[in-house]
Short mmCIF file of N, CA, C and O in Angstrom, two decimals:
data_model
loop_
_atom_site.label_atom_id
_atom_site.label_comp_id
_atom_site.label_asym_id
_atom_site.label_seq_id
_atom_site.Cartn_x
_atom_site.Cartn_y
_atom_site.Cartn_z
N MET O 204 -7.14 -38.94 -60.55
CA MET O 204 -7.98 -39.28 -59.38
C MET O 204 -8.07 -38.04 -58.43
O MET O 204 -6.93 -37.59 -58.23
N ASN O 205 -9.22 -37.76 -57.96
CA ASN O 205 -9.24 -36.66 -56.94
C ASN O 205 -8.98 -37.18 -55.66
O ASN O 205 -9.53 -38.15 -55.14
N LYS O 206 -8.20 -36.43 -54.92
CA LYS O 206 -8.05 -36.69 -53.49
C LYS O 206 -8.58 -35.69 -52.69
O LYS O 206 -8.33 -34.38 -53.02
N TRP O 207 -9.07 -35.96 -51.58
CA TRP O 207 -9.64 -35.07 -50.61
C TRP O 207 -8.72 -34.91 -49.39
O TRP O 207 -8.37 -36.01 -48.85
N PHE O 208 -8.37 -33.77 -49.12
CA PHE O 208 -7.49 -33.64 -47.80
C PHE O 208 -8.25 -32.75 -46.80
O PHE O 208 -8.61 -31.50 -47.12
N LEU O 209 -8.76 -33.40 -45.78
CA LEU O 209 -9.39 -32.71 -44.69
C LEU O 209 -8.48 -32.02 -43.81
O LEU O 209 -7.79 -32.67 -43.04
N VAL O 210 -8.40 -30.69 -43.86
CA VAL O 210 -7.45 -29.91 -43.05
C VAL O 210 -7.89 -29.89 -41.61
O VAL O 210 -7.35 -30.27 -40.66
N VAL O 211 -9.19 -29.40 -41.41
CA VAL O 211 -9.68 -29.15 -40.08
C VAL O 211 -11.17 -29.54 -40.21
O VAL O 211 -11.87 -28.96 -41.05
N PHE O 212 -11.58 -30.32 -39.38
CA PHE O 212 -13.05 -30.52 -39.24
C PHE O 212 -13.39 -30.82 -37.82
O PHE O 212 -12.88 -31.58 -37.11
N PHE O 213 -14.21 -29.82 -37.25
CA PHE O 213 -14.62 -29.88 -35.87
C PHE O 213 -16.05 -29.65 -35.64
O PHE O 213 -16.51 -28.60 -36.04
N ILE O 214 -16.57 -30.57 -35.11
CA ILE O 214 -18.10 -30.42 -34.69
C ILE O 214 -18.13 -30.85 -33.22
O ILE O 214 -17.80 -31.90 -32.94
N THR O 215 -18.98 -30.06 -32.60
CA THR O 215 -19.26 -30.49 -31.23
C THR O 215 -20.76 -30.19 -31.01
O THR O 215 -21.46 -29.29 -31.79
N THR O 216 -21.33 -30.63 -29.99
CA THR O 216 -22.68 -30.29 -29.60
C THR O 216 -22.74 -29.63 -28.21
O THR O 216 -21.90 -30.10 -27.42
N HIS O 217 -23.61 -28.84 -28.07
CA HIS O 217 -23.77 -28.29 -26.75
C HIS O 217 -25.27 -28.35 -26.27
O HIS O 217 -26.01 -27.68 -27.24
N PHE O 218 -25.67 -29.03 -25.25
CA PHE O 218 -27.04 -29.15 -25.10
C PHE O 218 -27.49 -28.21 -23.88
O PHE O 218 -26.72 -28.16 -22.94
N VAL O 219 -28.54 -27.60 -24.07
CA VAL O 219 -29.20 -26.72 -23.00
C VAL O 219 -30.62 -27.16 -22.98
O VAL O 219 -31.43 -27.19 -23.86
N ASN O 220 -31.13 -27.52 -21.62
CA ASN O 220 -32.51 -27.79 -21.44
C ASN O 220 -33.18 -26.47 -21.71
O ASN O 220 -32.88 -25.57 -21.04
N ALA O 221 -34.33 -26.55 -22.48
CA ALA O 221 -35.06 -25.59 -22.75
C ALA O 221 -35.80 -24.94 -21.53
O ALA O 221 -36.18 -23.84 -21.58
N GLN O 222 -35.89 -25.69 -20.58
CA GLN O 222 -36.54 -25.29 -19.27
C GLN O 222 -35.55 -24.92 -18.21
O GLN O 222 -36.11 -24.76 -17.12
N ASN O 223 -34.44 -24.78 -18.42
CA ASN O 223 -33.43 -24.55 -17.49
C ASN O 223 -33.72 -23.12 -16.88
O ASN O 223 -33.28 -23.02 -15.61
N SER O 224 -34.34 -22.32 -17.49
CA SER O 224 -34.54 -20.98 -16.90
C SER O 224 -35.50 -21.01 -15.58
O SER O 224 -35.57 -20.11 -14.85
N SER O 225 -36.25 -22.13 -15.50
CA SER O 225 -37.08 -22.31 -14.34
C SER O 225 -36.41 -22.92 -13.25
O SER O 225 -36.92 -22.92 -12.09
N ILE O 226 -35.03 -23.28 -13.29
CA ILE O 226 -34.35 -23.89 -12.19
C ILE O 226 -33.65 -22.67 -11.59
O ILE O 226 -32.79 -22.01 -12.15
N SER O 227 -33.84 -22.53 -10.23
CA SER O 227 -33.15 -21.43 -9.57
C SER O 227 -31.91 -21.99 -8.95
O SER O 227 -31.60 -23.18 -8.78
N SER O 228 -30.95 -21.17 -8.72
CA SER O 228 -29.63 -21.49 -8.20
C SER O 228 -29.67 -22.11 -6.98
O SER O 228 -28.72 -22.70 -6.44
N SER O 229 -30.81 -21.87 -6.09
CA SER O 229 -30.90 -22.34 -4.89
C SER O 229 -31.33 -23.82 -4.74
O SER O 229 -31.27 -24.50 -3.83
N GLU O 230 -31.85 -24.44 -5.89
CA GLU O 230 -32.20 -25.77 -5.90
C GLU O 230 -30.96 -26.71 -5.87
O GLU O 230 -29.95 -26.32 -6.10
N SER O 231 -31.25 -27.86 -5.37
CA SER O 231 -30.29 -28.71 -5.11
C SER O 231 -29.63 -29.44 -6.23
O SER O 231 -30.26 -29.42 -7.44
N THR O 232 -28.47 -29.93 -6.39
CA THR O 232 -27.74 -30.55 -7.44
C THR O 232 -28.55 -31.78 -7.87
O THR O 232 -28.50 -32.02 -8.95
N ALA O 233 -29.16 -32.37 -6.95
CA ALA O 233 -30.06 -33.52 -7.29
C ALA O 233 -31.03 -33.33 -8.36
O ALA O 233 -31.40 -34.20 -9.18
N THR O 234 -31.62 -32.13 -8.46
CA THR O 234 -32.55 -31.65 -9.44
C THR O 234 -32.03 -31.80 -10.71
O THR O 234 -32.62 -32.26 -11.73
N ASN O 235 -30.71 -31.24 -10.92
CA ASN O 235 -30.13 -31.30 -12.20
C ASN O 235 -29.78 -32.67 -12.65
O ASN O 235 -29.73 -33.02 -13.81
N GLN O 236 -29.66 -33.64 -11.79
CA GLN O 236 -29.48 -34.96 -12.13
C GLN O 236 -30.64 -35.75 -12.58
O GLN O 236 -30.58 -36.82 -13.20
N ASP O 237 -31.84 -35.07 -12.34
CA ASP O 237 -33.03 -35.56 -12.76
C ASP O 237 -33.33 -35.40 -14.33
O ASP O 237 -34.32 -35.71 -14.94
N VAL O 238 -32.34 -34.66 -15.01
CA VAL O 238 -32.51 -34.30 -16.39
C VAL O 238 -31.58 -35.28 -17.27
O VAL O 238 -30.50 -35.35 -16.99
N ILE O 239 -32.24 -35.82 -18.22
CA ILE O 239 -31.51 -36.71 -19.03
C ILE O 239 -31.60 -35.97 -20.47
O ILE O 239 -32.52 -35.56 -20.96
N ARG O 240 -30.38 -35.75 -21.11
CA ARG O 240 -30.20 -34.89 -22.26
C ARG O 240 -30.70 -35.67 -23.45
O ARG O 240 -30.51 -36.82 -23.54
N ALA O 241 -31.11 -34.95 -24.39
CA ALA O 241 -31.39 -35.49 -25.64
C ALA O 241 -30.28 -35.99 -26.36
O ALA O 241 -29.19 -35.27 -26.17
N GLN O 242 -30.36 -36.94 -27.08
CA GLN O 242 -29.24 -37.51 -27.97
C GLN O 242 -29.60 -38.28 -29.07
O GLN O 242 -30.73 -38.92 -28.98
N PRO O 243 -28.80 -38.32 -30.14
CA PRO O 243 -29.18 -39.17 -31.28
C PRO O 243 -29.26 -40.51 -30.94
O PRO O 243 -28.32 -41.06 -30.11
N ILE O 244 -30.25 -41.29 -31.36
CA ILE O 244 -30.39 -42.74 -31.10
C ILE O 244 -29.17 -43.60 -31.40
O ILE O 244 -28.70 -44.44 -30.73
N ASN O 245 -28.53 -43.17 -32.61
CA ASN O 245 -27.26 -43.91 -33.18
C ASN O 245 -25.94 -43.33 -32.55
O ASN O 245 -24.83 -43.53 -33.01
N GLY O 246 -26.08 -42.21 -31.59
CA GLY O 246 -24.99 -41.67 -31.05
C GLY O 246 -24.53 -40.31 -31.82
O GLY O 246 -24.95 -40.09 -32.94
N ILE O 247 -23.85 -39.44 -31.14
CA ILE O 247 -23.49 -38.19 -31.67
C ILE O 247 -22.47 -38.19 -32.70
O ILE O 247 -22.58 -37.38 -33.76
N ASN O 248 -21.69 -39.31 -32.78
CA ASN O 248 -20.67 -39.47 -33.90
C ASN O 248 -21.44 -39.88 -35.16
O ASN O 248 -21.15 -39.29 -36.28
N HIS O 249 -22.37 -40.67 -35.19
CA HIS O 249 -23.32 -40.93 -36.33
C HIS O 249 -23.86 -39.77 -36.88
O HIS O 249 -24.04 -39.33 -38.06
N PHE O 250 -24.49 -38.82 -35.89
CA PHE O 250 -25.22 -37.70 -36.31
C PHE O 250 -24.20 -36.70 -36.96
O PHE O 250 -24.43 -36.27 -38.06
N ARG O 251 -23.12 -36.44 -36.30
CA ARG O 251 -21.97 -35.57 -36.94
C ARG O 251 -21.55 -36.01 -38.39
O ARG O 251 -21.44 -35.51 -39.26
N ASN O 252 -21.32 -37.47 -38.53
CA ASN O 252 -20.80 -38.01 -39.67
C ASN O 252 -21.94 -37.87 -40.83
O ASN O 252 -21.66 -37.52 -41.94
N PHE O 253 -23.18 -38.01 -40.39
CA PHE O 253 -24.28 -37.81 -41.46
C PHE O 253 -24.44 -36.40 -41.85
O PHE O 253 -24.44 -36.15 -43.14
N VAL O 254 -24.34 -35.44 -41.05
CA VAL O 254 -24.19 -34.02 -41.44
C VAL O 254 -23.08 -33.71 -42.16
O VAL O 254 -23.09 -33.03 -43.34
N ILE O 255 -21.83 -34.29 -41.92
CA ILE O 255 -20.58 -34.04 -42.73
C ILE O 255 -20.74 -34.66 -44.08
O ILE O 255 -20.53 -33.94 -45.09
N ASP O 256 -21.22 -35.86 -44.21
CA ASP O 256 -21.57 -36.44 -45.49
C ASP O 256 -22.48 -35.69 -46.47
O ASP O 256 -22.17 -35.53 -47.62
N GLU O 257 -23.34 -35.16 -45.92
CA GLU O 257 -24.33 -34.36 -46.52
C GLU O 257 -23.64 -33.18 -47.22
O GLU O 257 -23.92 -32.68 -48.31
N ILE O 258 -22.97 -32.38 -46.38
CA ILE O 258 -22.27 -31.16 -46.82
C ILE O 258 -21.23 -31.55 -47.89
O ILE O 258 -21.07 -30.90 -48.81
N LEU O 259 -20.46 -32.70 -47.58
CA LEU O 259 -19.33 -33.00 -48.60
C LEU O 259 -20.01 -33.45 -50.01
O LEU O 259 -19.38 -33.16 -51.00
N LYS O 260 -21.32 -34.01 -49.97
CA LYS O 260 -21.91 -34.37 -51.23
C LYS O 260 -22.08 -33.14 -52.15
O LYS O 260 -21.84 -33.24 -53.29
N SER O 261 -22.37 -31.97 -51.53
CA SER O 261 -22.47 -30.79 -52.15
C SER O 261 -21.37 -30.25 -52.70
O SER O 261 -21.16 -29.81 -53.90
N PHE O 262 -20.24 -30.39 -52.00
CA PHE O 262 -18.96 -30.09 -52.32
C PHE O 262 -18.33 -30.88 -53.55
O PHE O 262 -17.78 -30.20 -54.34
N VAL O 263 -18.51 -31.99 -53.53
CA VAL O 263 -18.11 -33.01 -54.53
C VAL O 263 -18.53 -32.53 -55.90
O VAL O 263 -17.88 -32.56 -56.82
N HIS O 264 -19.91 -32.20 -55.82
CA HIS O 264 -20.50 -31.82 -57.21
C HIS O 264 -20.18 -30.46 -57.55
O HIS O 264 -20.69 -29.96 -58.77
N SER O 265 -19.57 -29.73 -56.76
CA SER O 265 -19.23 -28.28 -57.19
C SER O 265 -17.92 -28.32 -57.83
O SER O 265 -17.08 -29.24 -58.03
N GLN O 266 -17.52 -27.12 -58.43
CA GLN O 266 -16.24 -26.91 -59.11
C GLN O 266 -15.13 -26.32 -57.97
O GLN O 266 -14.14 -26.06 -58.48
N LYS O 267 -15.53 -26.24 -56.72
CA LYS O 267 -14.68 -25.66 -55.77
C LYS O 267 -13.48 -26.53 -55.45
O LYS O 267 -13.58 -27.78 -55.43
N LYS O 268 -12.30 -25.92 -55.12
CA LYS O 268 -11.09 -26.55 -54.76
C LYS O 268 -10.97 -26.57 -53.36
O LYS O 268 -10.28 -27.39 -52.87
N SER O 269 -11.66 -25.75 -52.60
CA SER O 269 -11.49 -25.62 -51.25
C SER O 269 -12.75 -25.04 -50.48
O SER O 269 -13.58 -24.41 -51.31
N ILE O 270 -13.04 -25.26 -49.43
CA ILE O 270 -14.07 -24.82 -48.73
C ILE O 270 -13.83 -24.44 -47.30
O ILE O 270 -13.11 -25.25 -46.53
N GLN O 271 -14.29 -23.35 -46.83
CA GLN O 271 -13.94 -22.83 -45.39
C GLN O 271 -15.17 -22.26 -44.74
O GLN O 271 -15.90 -21.41 -45.52
N ALA O 272 -15.46 -22.78 -43.70
CA ALA O 272 -16.78 -22.38 -42.97
C ALA O 272 -16.72 -22.44 -41.60
O ALA O 272 -16.13 -23.32 -41.02
N LYS O 273 -17.33 -21.53 -40.77
CA LYS O 273 -17.59 -21.61 -39.32
C LYS O 273 -19.04 -21.23 -39.26
O LYS O 273 -19.46 -20.16 -39.51
N ILE O 274 -19.79 -22.15 -38.80
CA ILE O 274 -21.18 -22.20 -38.61
C ILE O 274 -21.68 -22.69 -37.30
O ILE O 274 -21.16 -23.70 -36.74
N VAL O 275 -22.60 -22.14 -36.68
CA VAL O 275 -23.31 -22.52 -35.49
C VAL O 275 -24.82 -22.54 -35.70
O VAL O 275 -25.34 -21.47 -36.06
N ILE O 276 -25.44 -23.63 -35.56
CA ILE O 276 -26.76 -23.85 -35.58
C ILE O 276 -27.38 -24.33 -34.37
O ILE O 276 -26.93 -25.11 -33.57
N ARG O 277 -28.53 -23.55 -33.89
CA ARG O 277 -29.30 -23.99 -32.76
C ARG O 277 -30.62 -24.61 -33.30
O ARG O 277 -31.18 -24.08 -34.24
N PHE O 278 -30.94 -25.74 -32.53
CA PHE O 278 -32.16 -26.28 -32.88
C PHE O 278 -32.73 -26.95 -31.52
O PHE O 278 -32.02 -26.92 -30.53
N SER O 279 -33.94 -27.51 -31.57
CA SER O 279 -34.52 -27.95 -30.49
C SER O 279 -34.88 -29.43 -30.84
O SER O 279 -35.15 -29.81 -31.92
N VAL O 280 -34.87 -30.29 -29.85
CA VAL O 280 -35.32 -31.62 -29.78
C VAL O 280 -36.63 -31.72 -29.05
O VAL O 280 -36.67 -31.45 -27.74
N ASN O 281 -37.74 -31.92 -29.59
CA ASN O 281 -39.09 -31.91 -28.97
C ASN O 281 -39.38 -33.15 -28.19
O ASN O 281 -38.54 -34.11 -28.20
N GLU O 282 -40.35 -33.21 -27.62
CA GLU O 282 -40.79 -34.32 -26.77
C GLU O 282 -40.96 -35.63 -27.48
O GLU O 282 -40.82 -36.71 -26.95
N GLN O 283 -41.16 -35.54 -28.85
CA GLN O 283 -41.16 -36.82 -29.50
C GLN O 283 -39.87 -37.12 -30.14
O GLN O 283 -39.71 -38.06 -30.94
N GLY O 284 -38.73 -36.36 -29.93
CA GLY O 284 -37.45 -36.62 -30.46
C GLY O 284 -37.29 -36.08 -31.78
O GLY O 284 -36.18 -36.35 -32.53
N GLU O 285 -38.09 -35.17 -32.29
CA GLU O 285 -37.94 -34.62 -33.69
C GLU O 285 -37.07 -33.38 -33.53
O GLU O 285 -37.21 -32.69 -32.61
N LEU O 286 -36.24 -33.13 -34.49
CA LEU O 286 -35.40 -31.81 -34.58
C LEU O 286 -36.32 -30.74 -35.19
O LEU O 286 -36.76 -30.81 -36.24
N VAL O 287 -36.47 -29.60 -34.50
CA VAL O 287 -37.40 -28.62 -34.82
C VAL O 287 -36.61 -27.32 -34.46
O VAL O 287 -35.58 -27.11 -33.75
N ASP O 288 -37.24 -26.14 -35.02
CA ASP O 288 -36.83 -24.69 -34.56
C ASP O 288 -35.34 -24.51 -34.84
O ASP O 288 -34.57 -24.04 -34.05
N PHE O 289 -35.02 -24.72 -36.07
CA PHE O 289 -33.63 -24.49 -36.47
C PHE O 289 -33.35 -22.91 -36.64
O PHE O 289 -34.30 -22.17 -37.19
N GLU O 290 -32.21 -22.58 -36.15
CA GLU O 290 -31.78 -21.20 -36.26
C GLU O 290 -30.27 -21.12 -36.61
O GLU O 290 -29.54 -21.69 -35.74
N VAL O 291 -29.83 -20.45 -37.61
CA VAL O 291 -28.43 -20.31 -37.78
C VAL O 291 -27.79 -19.11 -36.99
O VAL O 291 -28.27 -18.04 -37.32
N LEU O 292 -27.08 -19.36 -36.01
CA LEU O 292 -26.72 -18.32 -35.24
C LEU O 292 -25.38 -17.66 -35.67
O LEU O 292 -25.19 -16.48 -35.53
N GLU O 293 -24.58 -18.35 -36.49
CA GLU O 293 -23.33 -17.81 -37.04
C GLU O 293 -23.09 -18.39 -38.34
O GLU O 293 -23.24 -19.68 -38.55
N ASN O 294 -22.77 -17.69 -39.38
CA ASN O 294 -22.46 -18.32 -40.71
C ASN O 294 -21.35 -17.43 -41.40
O ASN O 294 -21.56 -16.54 -41.96
N GLN O 295 -20.10 -17.89 -40.97
CA GLN O 295 -18.90 -17.35 -41.68
C GLN O 295 -18.49 -18.33 -42.85
O GLN O 295 -17.66 -19.09 -42.52
N SER O 296 -19.10 -18.12 -43.92
CA SER O 296 -18.66 -19.02 -44.89
C SER O 296 -18.64 -18.12 -46.24
O SER O 296 -19.47 -17.32 -46.47
N LYS O 297 -17.69 -18.06 -47.05
CA LYS O 297 -17.61 -17.39 -48.21
C LYS O 297 -17.99 -18.16 -49.42
O LYS O 297 -17.96 -17.74 -50.53
N SER O 298 -18.44 -19.40 -49.13
CA SER O 298 -18.70 -20.41 -50.21
C SER O 298 -20.12 -20.08 -50.76
O SER O 298 -21.00 -19.52 -49.93
N LYS O 299 -20.47 -20.10 -52.04
CA LYS O 299 -21.83 -20.09 -52.53
C LYS O 299 -22.62 -21.43 -52.33
O LYS O 299 -23.66 -21.51 -53.01
N LEU O 300 -21.94 -22.27 -51.63
CA LEU O 300 -22.77 -23.67 -51.65
C LEU O 300 -23.72 -23.66 -50.55
O LEU O 300 -24.40 -24.59 -50.33
N LYS O 301 -23.84 -22.62 -49.82
CA LYS O 301 -24.94 -22.41 -48.70
C LYS O 301 -24.75 -23.50 -47.70
O LYS O 301 -25.59 -24.40 -47.53
N ILE O 302 -23.66 -23.67 -47.10
CA ILE O 302 -23.22 -24.65 -46.27
C ILE O 302 -24.22 -24.77 -45.06
O ILE O 302 -24.58 -25.95 -44.58
N ALA O 303 -24.49 -23.73 -44.42
CA ALA O 303 -25.43 -23.59 -43.40
C ALA O 303 -26.78 -24.21 -43.66
O ALA O 303 -27.40 -25.06 -42.95
N GLU O 304 -27.26 -23.88 -44.94
CA GLU O 304 -28.66 -24.46 -45.37
C GLU O 304 -28.49 -25.96 -45.59
O GLU O 304 -29.35 -26.67 -45.32
N LYS O 305 -27.33 -26.34 -46.09
CA LYS O 305 -27.15 -27.75 -46.45
C LYS O 305 -27.00 -28.57 -44.97
O LYS O 305 -27.61 -29.62 -44.93
N ALA O 306 -26.42 -27.94 -44.01
CA ALA O 306 -26.30 -28.51 -42.67
C ALA O 306 -27.74 -28.70 -42.14
O ALA O 306 -28.12 -29.79 -41.53
N VAL O 307 -28.52 -27.69 -42.10
CA VAL O 307 -29.87 -27.77 -41.61
C VAL O 307 -30.67 -28.77 -42.44
O VAL O 307 -31.47 -29.42 -41.78
N LEU O 308 -30.54 -28.90 -43.72
CA LEU O 308 -31.39 -29.78 -44.51
C LEU O 308 -30.96 -31.24 -43.96
O LEU O 308 -31.92 -32.11 -43.95
N ALA O 309 -29.79 -31.49 -43.86
CA ALA O 309 -29.18 -32.88 -43.49
C ALA O 309 -29.79 -33.02 -41.99
O ALA O 309 -30.24 -34.15 -41.86
N MET O 310 -29.72 -31.99 -41.12
CA MET O 310 -30.35 -32.41 -39.74
C MET O 310 -31.74 -32.71 -39.80
O MET O 310 -32.26 -33.55 -39.02
N LYS O 311 -32.53 -32.00 -40.71
CA LYS O 311 -33.89 -32.42 -40.85
C LYS O 311 -34.27 -33.78 -41.34
O LYS O 311 -35.21 -34.37 -41.11
N LYS O 312 -33.32 -34.26 -42.17
CA LYS O 312 -33.39 -35.67 -42.78
C LYS O 312 -32.99 -36.65 -41.72
O LYS O 312 -33.31 -37.87 -41.93
N TYR O 313 -32.30 -36.23 -40.68
CA TYR O 313 -31.81 -37.24 -39.87
C TYR O 313 -32.98 -37.81 -39.03
O TYR O 313 -33.83 -37.12 -38.76
N PRO O 314 -32.79 -39.32 -38.67
CA PRO O 314 -33.92 -39.83 -37.76
C PRO O 314 -34.07 -39.14 -36.47
O PRO O 314 -33.18 -38.39 -35.97
N LYS O 315 -35.17 -39.48 -35.81
CA LYS O 315 -35.46 -38.93 -34.53
C LYS O 315 -34.29 -39.30 -33.54
O LYS O 315 -33.78 -40.27 -33.60
N TRP O 316 -34.29 -38.27 -32.55
CA TRP O 316 -33.44 -38.45 -31.37
C TRP O 316 -34.17 -39.09 -30.18
O TRP O 316 -35.46 -39.13 -30.22
N ASN O 317 -33.40 -39.52 -29.17
CA ASN O 317 -34.00 -39.88 -27.83
C ASN O 317 -34.25 -38.40 -27.23
O ASN O 317 -33.33 -37.68 -27.19
N PRO O 318 -35.49 -38.24 -26.86
CA PRO O 318 -35.78 -36.77 -26.31
C PRO O 318 -35.19 -36.61 -25.07
O PRO O 318 -34.68 -37.64 -24.24
N SER O 319 -35.13 -35.40 -24.49
CA SER O 319 -34.58 -35.09 -23.21
C SER O 319 -35.79 -35.54 -22.13
O SER O 319 -37.10 -35.53 -22.54
N TYR O 320 -35.46 -35.78 -20.93
CA TYR O 320 -36.34 -36.24 -19.96
C TYR O 320 -36.00 -35.37 -18.55
O TYR O 320 -34.91 -35.14 -18.28
N ARG O 321 -37.06 -34.84 -18.19
CA ARG O 321 -37.00 -33.97 -16.84
C ARG O 321 -37.98 -34.64 -15.90
O ARG O 321 -39.22 -34.65 -16.06
N ASP O 322 -37.44 -35.20 -14.78
CA ASP O 322 -38.27 -35.87 -13.85
C ASP O 322 -39.15 -36.95 -14.32
O ASP O 322 -40.26 -37.05 -14.01
N GLY O 323 -38.49 -37.64 -15.36
CA GLY O 323 -39.15 -38.75 -15.97
C GLY O 323 -40.24 -38.56 -17.02
O GLY O 323 -40.79 -39.48 -17.74
N LYS O 324 -40.22 -37.23 -17.43
CA LYS O 324 -41.20 -36.90 -18.42
C LYS O 324 -40.52 -36.22 -19.56
O LYS O 324 -39.55 -35.54 -19.45
N PRO O 325 -40.82 -36.62 -20.85
CA PRO O 325 -40.16 -36.05 -22.08
C PRO O 325 -40.35 -34.47 -22.08
O PRO O 325 -41.41 -34.06 -21.74
N THR O 326 -39.29 -33.71 -22.41
CA THR O 326 -39.31 -32.37 -22.52
C THR O 326 -38.41 -31.88 -23.60
O THR O 326 -37.52 -32.49 -24.09
N LYS O 327 -38.82 -30.59 -24.08
CA LYS O 327 -38.09 -30.19 -25.21
C LYS O 327 -36.73 -29.47 -24.82
O LYS O 327 -36.69 -28.99 -23.69
N MET O 328 -35.65 -29.79 -25.55
CA MET O 328 -34.39 -29.33 -25.24
C MET O 328 -33.79 -28.57 -26.52
O MET O 328 -33.87 -29.00 -27.58
N SER O 329 -33.12 -27.50 -26.11
CA SER O 329 -32.42 -26.72 -27.13
C SER O 329 -30.86 -27.26 -27.27
O SER O 329 -30.29 -27.53 -26.18
N CYS O 330 -30.36 -27.34 -28.46
CA CYS O 330 -29.04 -27.86 -28.76
C CYS O 330 -28.37 -26.73 -29.65
O CYS O 330 -28.84 -26.24 -30.40
N THR O 331 -27.10 -26.69 -29.41
CA THR O 331 -26.18 -25.77 -30.30
C THR O 331 -25.13 -26.79 -31.09
O THR O 331 -24.48 -27.51 -30.34
N PHE O 332 -25.02 -26.60 -32.23
CA PHE O 332 -24.23 -27.44 -33.07
C PHE O 332 -23.29 -26.58 -33.87
O PHE O 332 -23.61 -26.14 -34.94
N PRO O 333 -21.99 -26.40 -33.32
CA PRO O 333 -21.00 -25.56 -34.26
C PRO O 333 -20.33 -26.55 -35.13
O PRO O 333 -20.02 -27.63 -34.88
N ILE O 334 -20.00 -25.90 -36.33
CA ILE O 334 -19.30 -26.57 -37.48
C ILE O 334 -18.20 -25.75 -37.85
O ILE O 334 -18.34 -24.60 -38.36
N ASN O 335 -16.87 -26.30 -37.93
CA ASN O 335 -15.87 -25.56 -38.53
C ASN O 335 -15.24 -26.48 -39.58
O ASN O 335 -14.84 -27.47 -39.35
N LEU O 336 -15.18 -25.85 -40.80
CA LEU O 336 -14.69 -26.70 -41.92
C LEU O 336 -13.43 -25.96 -42.60
O LEU O 336 -13.52 -24.72 -42.78
N ASN O 337 -12.54 -26.60 -42.97
CA ASN O 337 -11.43 -26.29 -43.71
C ASN O 337 -11.01 -27.38 -44.55
O ASN O 337 -10.17 -28.24 -44.23
N ILE O 338 -11.59 -27.49 -45.80
CA ILE O 338 -11.31 -28.66 -46.67
C ILE O 338 -10.82 -28.05 -48.03
O ILE O 338 -11.21 -27.16 -48.51
N THR O 339 -9.71 -28.86 -48.39
CA THR O 339 -9.08 -28.68 -49.75
C THR O 339 -9.05 -29.94 -50.52
O THR O 339 -8.86 -30.98 -50.02
N MET O 340 -9.12 -29.72 -51.83
CA MET O 340 -8.97 -30.87 -52.84
C MET O 340 -7.56 -30.82 -53.41
O MET O 340 -7.11 -29.91 -53.82
N GLU O 341 -6.88 -31.93 -53.30
CA GLU O 341 -5.59 -32.00 -54.04
C GLU O 341 -5.64 -32.48 -55.33
O GLU O 341 -6.58 -32.99 -55.87
#
């Protein structure tokens, strides 16, 4: 029986409003409170677990005994809640499994998010999604 031992798995998200550059430092803090950040409808943990599962499916079918990767993906959530404009910012993976590509494909399959709102109107928001994996099979 194969057992999986997950040594380290760390995913976080960092959200940046795509229109933040138009906010000057002299504007009041109240303006920043008028921004509602984009988020997955089922929550960030569901999104993270979905991406994890898709990556692990590739790993299970490979002959690899371990996988290590550090990946950072930037994407945008448009006004309709669709994930668009994917860009791999960092890809430190020695695996031939193309982990970054698998993560992007998983993110593209994920259902729409709740879009970001600025002053009550949907707006495009940029997000950064780092993934650090260190998985070994016992």
